[in-house]
CSV table of C-alpha atoms and ligand atoms in Angstrom, one decimal:
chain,number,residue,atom,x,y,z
A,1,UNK,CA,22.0,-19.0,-22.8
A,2,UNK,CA,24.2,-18.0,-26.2
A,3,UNK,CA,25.3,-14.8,-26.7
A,4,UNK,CA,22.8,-13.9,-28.9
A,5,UNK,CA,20.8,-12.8,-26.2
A,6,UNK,CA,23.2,-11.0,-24.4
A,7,UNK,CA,24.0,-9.5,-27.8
A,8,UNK,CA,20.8,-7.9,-28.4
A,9,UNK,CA,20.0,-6.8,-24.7
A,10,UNK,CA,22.9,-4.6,-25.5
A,11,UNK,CA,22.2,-3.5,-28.8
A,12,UNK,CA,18.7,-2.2,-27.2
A,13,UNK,CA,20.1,-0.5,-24.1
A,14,UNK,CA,19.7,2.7,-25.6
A,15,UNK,CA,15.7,2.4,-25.8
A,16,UNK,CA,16.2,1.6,-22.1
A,17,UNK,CA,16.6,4.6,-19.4
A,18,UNK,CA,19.2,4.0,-16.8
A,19,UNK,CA,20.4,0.4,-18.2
A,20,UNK,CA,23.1,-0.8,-16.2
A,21,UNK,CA,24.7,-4.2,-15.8
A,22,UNK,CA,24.5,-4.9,-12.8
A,23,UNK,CA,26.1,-8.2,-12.4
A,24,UNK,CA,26.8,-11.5,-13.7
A,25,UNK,CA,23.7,-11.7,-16.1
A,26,UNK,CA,22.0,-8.9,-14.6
A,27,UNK,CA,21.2,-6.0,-16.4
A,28,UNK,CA,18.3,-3.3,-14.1
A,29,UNK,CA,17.1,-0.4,-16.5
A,30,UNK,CA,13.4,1.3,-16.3
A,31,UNK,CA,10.4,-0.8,-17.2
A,32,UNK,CA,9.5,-0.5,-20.8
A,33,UNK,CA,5.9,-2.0,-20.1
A,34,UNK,CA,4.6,0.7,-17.2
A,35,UNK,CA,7.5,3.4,-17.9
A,36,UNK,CA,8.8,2.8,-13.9
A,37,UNK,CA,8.1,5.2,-11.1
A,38,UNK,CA,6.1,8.8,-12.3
A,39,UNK,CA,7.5,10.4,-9.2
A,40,UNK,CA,11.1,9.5,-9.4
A,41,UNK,CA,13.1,9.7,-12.6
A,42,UNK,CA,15.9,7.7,-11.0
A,43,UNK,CA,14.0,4.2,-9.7
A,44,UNK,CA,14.4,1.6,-12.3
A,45,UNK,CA,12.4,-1.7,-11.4
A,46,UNK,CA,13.0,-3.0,-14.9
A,47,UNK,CA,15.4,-6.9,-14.4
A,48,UNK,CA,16.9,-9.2,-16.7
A,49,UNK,CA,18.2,-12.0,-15.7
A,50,UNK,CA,19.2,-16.0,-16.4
A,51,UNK,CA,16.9,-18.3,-14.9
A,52,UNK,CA,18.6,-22.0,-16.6
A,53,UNK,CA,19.3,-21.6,-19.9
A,54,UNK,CA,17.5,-18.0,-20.9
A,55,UNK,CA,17.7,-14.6,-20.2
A,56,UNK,CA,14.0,-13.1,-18.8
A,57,UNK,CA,12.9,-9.6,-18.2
A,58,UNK,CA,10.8,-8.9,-14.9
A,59,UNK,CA,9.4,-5.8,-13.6
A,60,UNK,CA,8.9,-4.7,-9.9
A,61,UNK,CA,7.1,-2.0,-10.3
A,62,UNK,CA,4.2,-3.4,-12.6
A,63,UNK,CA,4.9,-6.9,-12.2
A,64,UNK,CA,5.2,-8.0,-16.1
A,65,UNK,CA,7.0,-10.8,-17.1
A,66,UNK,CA,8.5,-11.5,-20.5
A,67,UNK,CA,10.9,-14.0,-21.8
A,68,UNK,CA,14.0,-11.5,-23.4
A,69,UNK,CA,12.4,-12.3,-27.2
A,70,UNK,CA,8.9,-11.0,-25.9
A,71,UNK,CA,11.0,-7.9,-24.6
A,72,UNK,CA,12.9,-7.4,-28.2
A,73,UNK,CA,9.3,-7.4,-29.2
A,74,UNK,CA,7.9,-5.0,-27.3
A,75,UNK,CA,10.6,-2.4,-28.1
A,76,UNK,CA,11.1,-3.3,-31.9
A,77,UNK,CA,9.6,-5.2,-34.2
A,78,UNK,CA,12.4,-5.1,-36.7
A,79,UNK,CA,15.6,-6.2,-34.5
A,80,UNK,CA,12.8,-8.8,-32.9
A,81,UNK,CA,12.9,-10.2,-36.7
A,82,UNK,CA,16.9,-10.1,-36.8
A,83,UNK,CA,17.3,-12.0,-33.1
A,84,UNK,CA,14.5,-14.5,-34.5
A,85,UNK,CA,16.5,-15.3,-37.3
A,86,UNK,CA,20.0,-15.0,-36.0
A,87,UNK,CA,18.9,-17.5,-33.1
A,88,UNK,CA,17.7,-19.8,-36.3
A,89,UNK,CA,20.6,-20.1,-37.7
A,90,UNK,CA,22.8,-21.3,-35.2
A,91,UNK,CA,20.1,-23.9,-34.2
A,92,UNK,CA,18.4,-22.5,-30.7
A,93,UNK,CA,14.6,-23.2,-30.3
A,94,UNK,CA,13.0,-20.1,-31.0
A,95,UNK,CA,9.9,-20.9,-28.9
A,96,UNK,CA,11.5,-20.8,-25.4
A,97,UNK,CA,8.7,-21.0,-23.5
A,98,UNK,CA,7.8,-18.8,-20.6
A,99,UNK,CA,8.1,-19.7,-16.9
A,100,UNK,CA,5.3,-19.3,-14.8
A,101,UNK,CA,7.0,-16.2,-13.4
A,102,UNK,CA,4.6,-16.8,-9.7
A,103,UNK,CA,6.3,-20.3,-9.3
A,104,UNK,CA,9.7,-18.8,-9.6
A,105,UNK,CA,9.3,-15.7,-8.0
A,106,UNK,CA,8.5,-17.5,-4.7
A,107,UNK,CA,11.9,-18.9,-4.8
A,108,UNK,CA,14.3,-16.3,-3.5
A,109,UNK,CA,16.1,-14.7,-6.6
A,110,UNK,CA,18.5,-11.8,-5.1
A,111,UNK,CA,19.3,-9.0,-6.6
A,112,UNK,CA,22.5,-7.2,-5.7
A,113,UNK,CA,20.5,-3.9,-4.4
A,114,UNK,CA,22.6,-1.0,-3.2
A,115,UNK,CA,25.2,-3.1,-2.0
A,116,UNK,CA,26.1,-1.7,1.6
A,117,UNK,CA,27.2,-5.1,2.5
A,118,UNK,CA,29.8,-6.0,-0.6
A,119,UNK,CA,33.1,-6.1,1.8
A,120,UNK,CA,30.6,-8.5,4.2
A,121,UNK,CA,30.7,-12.1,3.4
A,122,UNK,CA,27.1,-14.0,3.3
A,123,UNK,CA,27.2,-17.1,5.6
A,124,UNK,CA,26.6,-19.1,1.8
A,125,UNK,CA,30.0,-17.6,1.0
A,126,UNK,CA,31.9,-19.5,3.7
A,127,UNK,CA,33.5,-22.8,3.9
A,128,UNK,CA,31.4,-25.1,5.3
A,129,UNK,CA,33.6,-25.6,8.2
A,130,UNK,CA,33.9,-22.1,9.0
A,131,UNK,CA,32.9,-21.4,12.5
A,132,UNK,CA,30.6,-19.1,12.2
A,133,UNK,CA,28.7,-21.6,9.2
A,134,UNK,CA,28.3,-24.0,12.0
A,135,UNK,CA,26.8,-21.8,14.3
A,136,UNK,CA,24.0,-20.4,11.7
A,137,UNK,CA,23.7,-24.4,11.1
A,138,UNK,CA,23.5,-25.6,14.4
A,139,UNK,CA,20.6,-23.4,14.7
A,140,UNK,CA,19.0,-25.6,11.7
A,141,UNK,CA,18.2,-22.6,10.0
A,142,UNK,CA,17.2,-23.2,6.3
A,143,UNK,CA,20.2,-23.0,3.7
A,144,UNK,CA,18.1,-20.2,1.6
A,145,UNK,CA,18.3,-17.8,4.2
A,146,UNK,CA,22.3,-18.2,3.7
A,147,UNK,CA,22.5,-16.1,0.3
A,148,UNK,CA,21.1,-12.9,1.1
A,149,UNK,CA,20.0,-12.7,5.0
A,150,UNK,CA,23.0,-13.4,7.0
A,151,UNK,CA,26.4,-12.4,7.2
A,152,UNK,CA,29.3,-12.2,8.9
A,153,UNK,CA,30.9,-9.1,10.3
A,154,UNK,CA,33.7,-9.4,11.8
A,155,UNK,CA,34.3,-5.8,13.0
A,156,UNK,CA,30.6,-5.1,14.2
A,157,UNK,CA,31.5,-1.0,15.7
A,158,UNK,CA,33.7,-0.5,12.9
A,159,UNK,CA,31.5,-1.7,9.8
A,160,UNK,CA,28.6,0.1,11.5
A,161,UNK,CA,30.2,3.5,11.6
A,162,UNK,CA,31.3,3.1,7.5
A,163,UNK,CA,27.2,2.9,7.6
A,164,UNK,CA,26.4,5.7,10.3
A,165,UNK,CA,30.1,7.8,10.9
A,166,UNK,CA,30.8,7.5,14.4
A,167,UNK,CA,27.8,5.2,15.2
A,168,UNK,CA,30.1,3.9,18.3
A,169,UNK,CA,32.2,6.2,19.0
A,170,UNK,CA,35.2,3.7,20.8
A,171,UNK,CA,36.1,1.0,19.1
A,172,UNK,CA,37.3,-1.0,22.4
A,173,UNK,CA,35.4,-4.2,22.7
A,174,UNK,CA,34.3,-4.8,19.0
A,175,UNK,CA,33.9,-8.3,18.2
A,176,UNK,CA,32.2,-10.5,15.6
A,177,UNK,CA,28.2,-10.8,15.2
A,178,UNK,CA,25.9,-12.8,12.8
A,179,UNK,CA,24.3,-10.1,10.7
A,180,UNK,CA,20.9,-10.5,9.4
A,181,UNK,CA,19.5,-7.7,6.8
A,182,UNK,CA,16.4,-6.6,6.9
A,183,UNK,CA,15.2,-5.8,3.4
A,184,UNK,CA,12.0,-3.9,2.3
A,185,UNK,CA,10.1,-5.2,-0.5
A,186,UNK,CA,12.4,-3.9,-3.4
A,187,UNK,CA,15.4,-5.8,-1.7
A,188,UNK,CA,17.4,-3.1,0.2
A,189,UNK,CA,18.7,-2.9,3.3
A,190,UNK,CA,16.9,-0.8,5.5
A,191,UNK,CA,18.2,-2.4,9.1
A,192,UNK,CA,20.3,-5.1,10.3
A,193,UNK,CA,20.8,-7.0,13.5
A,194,UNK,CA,23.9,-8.5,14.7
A,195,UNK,CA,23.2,-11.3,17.2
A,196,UNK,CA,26.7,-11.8,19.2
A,197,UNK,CA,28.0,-15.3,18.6
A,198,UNK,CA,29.3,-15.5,22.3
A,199,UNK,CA,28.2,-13.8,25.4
A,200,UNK,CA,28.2,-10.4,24.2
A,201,UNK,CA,26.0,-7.9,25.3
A,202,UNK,CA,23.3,-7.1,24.5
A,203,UNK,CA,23.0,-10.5,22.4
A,204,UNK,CA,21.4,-8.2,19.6
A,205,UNK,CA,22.1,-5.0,18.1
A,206,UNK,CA,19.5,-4.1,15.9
A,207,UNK,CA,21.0,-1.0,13.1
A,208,UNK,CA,18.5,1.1,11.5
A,209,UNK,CA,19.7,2.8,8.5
A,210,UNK,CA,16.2,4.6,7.4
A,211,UNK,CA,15.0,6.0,10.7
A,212,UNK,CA,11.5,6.3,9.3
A,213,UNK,CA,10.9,2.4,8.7
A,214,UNK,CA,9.8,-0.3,11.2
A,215,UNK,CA,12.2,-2.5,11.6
A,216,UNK,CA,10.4,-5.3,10.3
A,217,UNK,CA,12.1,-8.4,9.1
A,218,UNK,CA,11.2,-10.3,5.8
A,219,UNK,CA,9.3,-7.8,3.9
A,220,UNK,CA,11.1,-8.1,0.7
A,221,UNK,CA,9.2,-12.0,0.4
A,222,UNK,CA,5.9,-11.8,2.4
A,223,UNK,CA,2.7,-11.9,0.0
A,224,UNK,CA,0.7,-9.4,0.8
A,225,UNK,CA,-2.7,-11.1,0.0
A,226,UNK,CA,-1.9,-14.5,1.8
A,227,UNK,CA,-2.2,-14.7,5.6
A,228,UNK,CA,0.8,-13.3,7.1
A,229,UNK,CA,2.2,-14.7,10.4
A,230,UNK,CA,4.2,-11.9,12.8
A,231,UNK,CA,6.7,-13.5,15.5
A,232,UNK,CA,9.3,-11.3,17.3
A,233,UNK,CA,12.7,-12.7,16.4
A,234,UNK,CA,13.7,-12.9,12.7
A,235,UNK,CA,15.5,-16.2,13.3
A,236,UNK,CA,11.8,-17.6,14.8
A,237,UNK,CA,10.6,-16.7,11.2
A,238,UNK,CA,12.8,-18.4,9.0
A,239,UNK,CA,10.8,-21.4,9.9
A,240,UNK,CA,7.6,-20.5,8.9
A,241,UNK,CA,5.9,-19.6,5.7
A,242,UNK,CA,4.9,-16.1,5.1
A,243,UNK,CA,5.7,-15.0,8.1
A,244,UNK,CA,7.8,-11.3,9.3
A,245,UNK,CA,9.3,-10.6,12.6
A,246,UNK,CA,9.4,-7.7,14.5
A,247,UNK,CA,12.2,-6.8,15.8
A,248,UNK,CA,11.7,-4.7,19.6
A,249,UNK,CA,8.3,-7.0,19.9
A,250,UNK,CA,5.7,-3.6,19.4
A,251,UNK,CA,3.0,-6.1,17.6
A,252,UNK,CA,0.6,-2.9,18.0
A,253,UNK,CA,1.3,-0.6,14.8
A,254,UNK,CA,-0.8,-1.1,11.7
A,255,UNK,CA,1.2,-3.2,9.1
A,256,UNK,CA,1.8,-1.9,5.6
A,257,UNK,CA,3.4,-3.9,3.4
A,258,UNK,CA,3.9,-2.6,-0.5
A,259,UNK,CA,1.8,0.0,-0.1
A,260,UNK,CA,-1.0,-2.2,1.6
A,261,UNK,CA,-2.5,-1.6,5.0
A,262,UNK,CA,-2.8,-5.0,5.8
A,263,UNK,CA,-6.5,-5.8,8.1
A,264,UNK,CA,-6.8,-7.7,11.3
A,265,UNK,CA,-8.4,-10.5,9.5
A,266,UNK,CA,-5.3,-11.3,7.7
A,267,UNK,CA,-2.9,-11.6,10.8
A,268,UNK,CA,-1.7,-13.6,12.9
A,269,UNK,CA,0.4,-12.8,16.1
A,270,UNK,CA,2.6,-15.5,17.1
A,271,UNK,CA,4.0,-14.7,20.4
A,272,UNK,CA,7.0,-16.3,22.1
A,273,UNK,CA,5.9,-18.8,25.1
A,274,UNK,CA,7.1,-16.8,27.5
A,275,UNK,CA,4.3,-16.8,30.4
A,276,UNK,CA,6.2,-15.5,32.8
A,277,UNK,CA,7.7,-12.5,30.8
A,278,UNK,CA,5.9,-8.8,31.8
A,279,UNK,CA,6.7,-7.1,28.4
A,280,UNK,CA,5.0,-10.2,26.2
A,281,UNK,CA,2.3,-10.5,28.7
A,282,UNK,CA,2.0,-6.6,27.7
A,283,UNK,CA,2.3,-7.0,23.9
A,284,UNK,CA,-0.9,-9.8,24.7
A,285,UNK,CA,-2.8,-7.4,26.2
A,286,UNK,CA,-2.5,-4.9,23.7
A,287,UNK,CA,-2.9,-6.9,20.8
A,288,UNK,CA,-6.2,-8.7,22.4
A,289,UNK,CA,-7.4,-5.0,22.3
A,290,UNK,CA,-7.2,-4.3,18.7
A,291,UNK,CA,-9.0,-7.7,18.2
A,292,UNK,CA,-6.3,-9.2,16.7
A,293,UNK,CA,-5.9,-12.6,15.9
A,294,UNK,CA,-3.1,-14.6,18.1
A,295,UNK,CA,-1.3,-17.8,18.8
A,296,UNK,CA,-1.1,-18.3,22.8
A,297,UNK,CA,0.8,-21.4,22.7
A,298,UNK,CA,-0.7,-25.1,24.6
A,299,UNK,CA,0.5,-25.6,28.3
A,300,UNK,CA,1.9,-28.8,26.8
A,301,UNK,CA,4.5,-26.6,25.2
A,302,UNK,CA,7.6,-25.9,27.0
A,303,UNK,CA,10.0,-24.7,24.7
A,304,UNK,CA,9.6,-20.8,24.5
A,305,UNK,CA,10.6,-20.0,21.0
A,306,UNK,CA,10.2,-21.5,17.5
A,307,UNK,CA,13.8,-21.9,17.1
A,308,UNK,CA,14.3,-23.7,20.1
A,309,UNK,CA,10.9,-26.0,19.3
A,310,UNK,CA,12.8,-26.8,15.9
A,311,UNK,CA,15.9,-28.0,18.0
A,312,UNK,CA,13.7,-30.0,20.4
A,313,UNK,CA,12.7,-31.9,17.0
A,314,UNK,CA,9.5,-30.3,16.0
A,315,UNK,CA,9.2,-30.3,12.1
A,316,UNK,CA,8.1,-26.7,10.2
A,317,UNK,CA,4.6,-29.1,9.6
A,318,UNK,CA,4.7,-29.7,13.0
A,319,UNK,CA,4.8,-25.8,14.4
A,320,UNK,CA,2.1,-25.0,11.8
A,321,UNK,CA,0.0,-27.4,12.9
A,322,UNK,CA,0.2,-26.1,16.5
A,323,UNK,CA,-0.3,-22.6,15.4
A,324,UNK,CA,-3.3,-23.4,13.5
A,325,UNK,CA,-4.9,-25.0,16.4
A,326,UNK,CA,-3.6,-22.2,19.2
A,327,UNK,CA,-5.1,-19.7,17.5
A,328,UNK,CA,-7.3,-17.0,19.1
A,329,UNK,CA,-9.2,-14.1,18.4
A,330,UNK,CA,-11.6,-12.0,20.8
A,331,UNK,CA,-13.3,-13.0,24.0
A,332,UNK,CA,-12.2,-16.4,23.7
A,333,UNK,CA,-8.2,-15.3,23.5
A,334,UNK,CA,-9.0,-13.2,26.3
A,335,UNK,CA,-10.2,-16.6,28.0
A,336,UNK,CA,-7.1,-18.6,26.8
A,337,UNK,CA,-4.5,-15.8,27.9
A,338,UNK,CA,-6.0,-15.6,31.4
A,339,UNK,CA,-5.4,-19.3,31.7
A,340,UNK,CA,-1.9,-19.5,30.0
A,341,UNK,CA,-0.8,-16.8,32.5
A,342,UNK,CA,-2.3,-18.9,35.4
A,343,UNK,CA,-1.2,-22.1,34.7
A,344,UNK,CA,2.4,-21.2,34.1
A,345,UNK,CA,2.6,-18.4,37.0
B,1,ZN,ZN1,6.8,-2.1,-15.2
């Protein structure tokens, strides 16, 4: 990237409400292209950032995509000339083409949203020899989830009350958990659980910091108009694709996810093989009567979660596989759960 860029972002900051730098080449301002949220003067969905060599602008509120030239562009013709021509000079190609801004979007850019958890650090920012590292990867859990879903805290009472004042009100027995945020679509923390690295009780503490949102985990990368898989532990769903957890196991409220009431058709319920537990034999129940789709896992199976099928040696292609083939829907998931419950009673 030469300065150029960075040159002219700045030199155009004042056509752009609220621009802020917001990090190592990351700059948030409102969208140019849709003119952000009508409702709130304050929400600016407008990003650039470096993606290799180039700076690119993205929007989350409209979802337009422009290399930083096409942006200049957009907001004025004449210093679009000047950048042209300055980037000529010294030498840089002037058509940088543009990404395919789907493909990369799937991979999980972060942007530092309202950072609540700046004095945690992320489990990518500890030595690799760090205990708590080894934990997270004795679990197998995929490296991406590293960056922006889990953290250490190493105070859990006393970080949660600079979050909620007085949240526990005795400080006696704090200790260490694994933290894992729960972001909404736009990126920000809404929740987080801390799951107690030894035998702490209870071994999670689930934190909700917007008492009006479900605590659903993974909404800020699902894809709304792709099946969606829903499991109870957000661990479980780091190894699957598309897939949220909710945390507390209700599987019964209707989903919304980005404004999108997500249908029956499009779900599937992927409960833990737990036969002999009353409150998923419950959830089962429950779910069969809204005619959802579920996964009731083969007798063959006798590992009860997808974590612990992935330690057993089960590949993600694996699991998928099995899901696929386990899954119910109507009369004949009422069938399958009758014998499930049977055969492992
Ligand atoms: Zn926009």
């Amino acid at each position: 990237m030469s300065y150029i860029d960075v040159k002219y972002l700045n030199l155009l900051s004042s056509m752009l409400p609220l621009f802020k730098k917001k990090g190592d080449n990351l700059w948030n301002f409102r969208c140019p292209y849709c003119g952000d949220s009508k409702k709130s003067r304050t929400k600016a969905r407008g990003f650039v950032f470096r993606k290799k060599n180039d700076l690119f602008f993205k929007c989350h509120n409209c979802g337009v995509g422009a290399s930083l030239g096409n942006l200049i562009k957009h907001l004025d013709l004449k210093t679009y000339d000047d950048y042209i021509m300055e980037r000529y000079k010294l030498g840089v190609k002037t058509n940088n083409p543009e990404p395919d801004f789907k493909e990369f979007f799937s991979e999980p850019i972060v942007f530092p949203k309202k950072d609540i958890f700046k004095t945690l650090q992320s489990i990518s920012q500890l030595s690799k020899s760090h205990p708590a590292r080894e934990v997270v990867r004795k679990r197998e859990i995929p490296e991406s989830f590293y960056i922006s879903d889990l953290y250490l805290c190493k105070s859990f009472y006393k970080f949660t009350n600079t979050l909620i004042p007085n949240k526990f009100p005795s400080l006696e027995h704090d200790h260490p958990r694994l933290i894992i945020a729960f972001r909404d679509e736009r990126g920000e923390i809404f929740a987080y659980q801390g799951r107690a690295f030894g035998s702490e009780i209870p071994k999670y503490i689930t934190i909700k910091l917007n008492e009006d949102s479900d605590k659903i985990y993974g909404l800020d990368r699902v894809n709304n108009s792709k099946e969606i898989y829903v499991v109870e532990g957000p661990i479980d769903s780091m190894f699957l694709d598309n897939c949220i957890a909710v945390g507390g196991s209700d599987f019964s409220k209707p989903l919304m996810i980005n404004g999108k009431l997500i249908a029956n058709g499009q779900l599937t319920i992927v409960f833990d093989n737990e036969p002999r537990n009353k409150e998923i034999c419950i959830q089962i129940e429950k779910t069969l009567s809204q005619g959802r789709k579920m996964v009731i896992w083969p007798d063959s199976m006798k590992h009860k979660d997808i974590n612990d099928m992935i330690l057993a040696g089960y590949t993600k292609e694996n699991i998928k596989e099995i899901i696929i083939d386990n899954t119910f829907s109507g009369a004949a998931a009422q069938l399958r759960f009758s014998e499930w419950r049977k055969i492992n009673a």
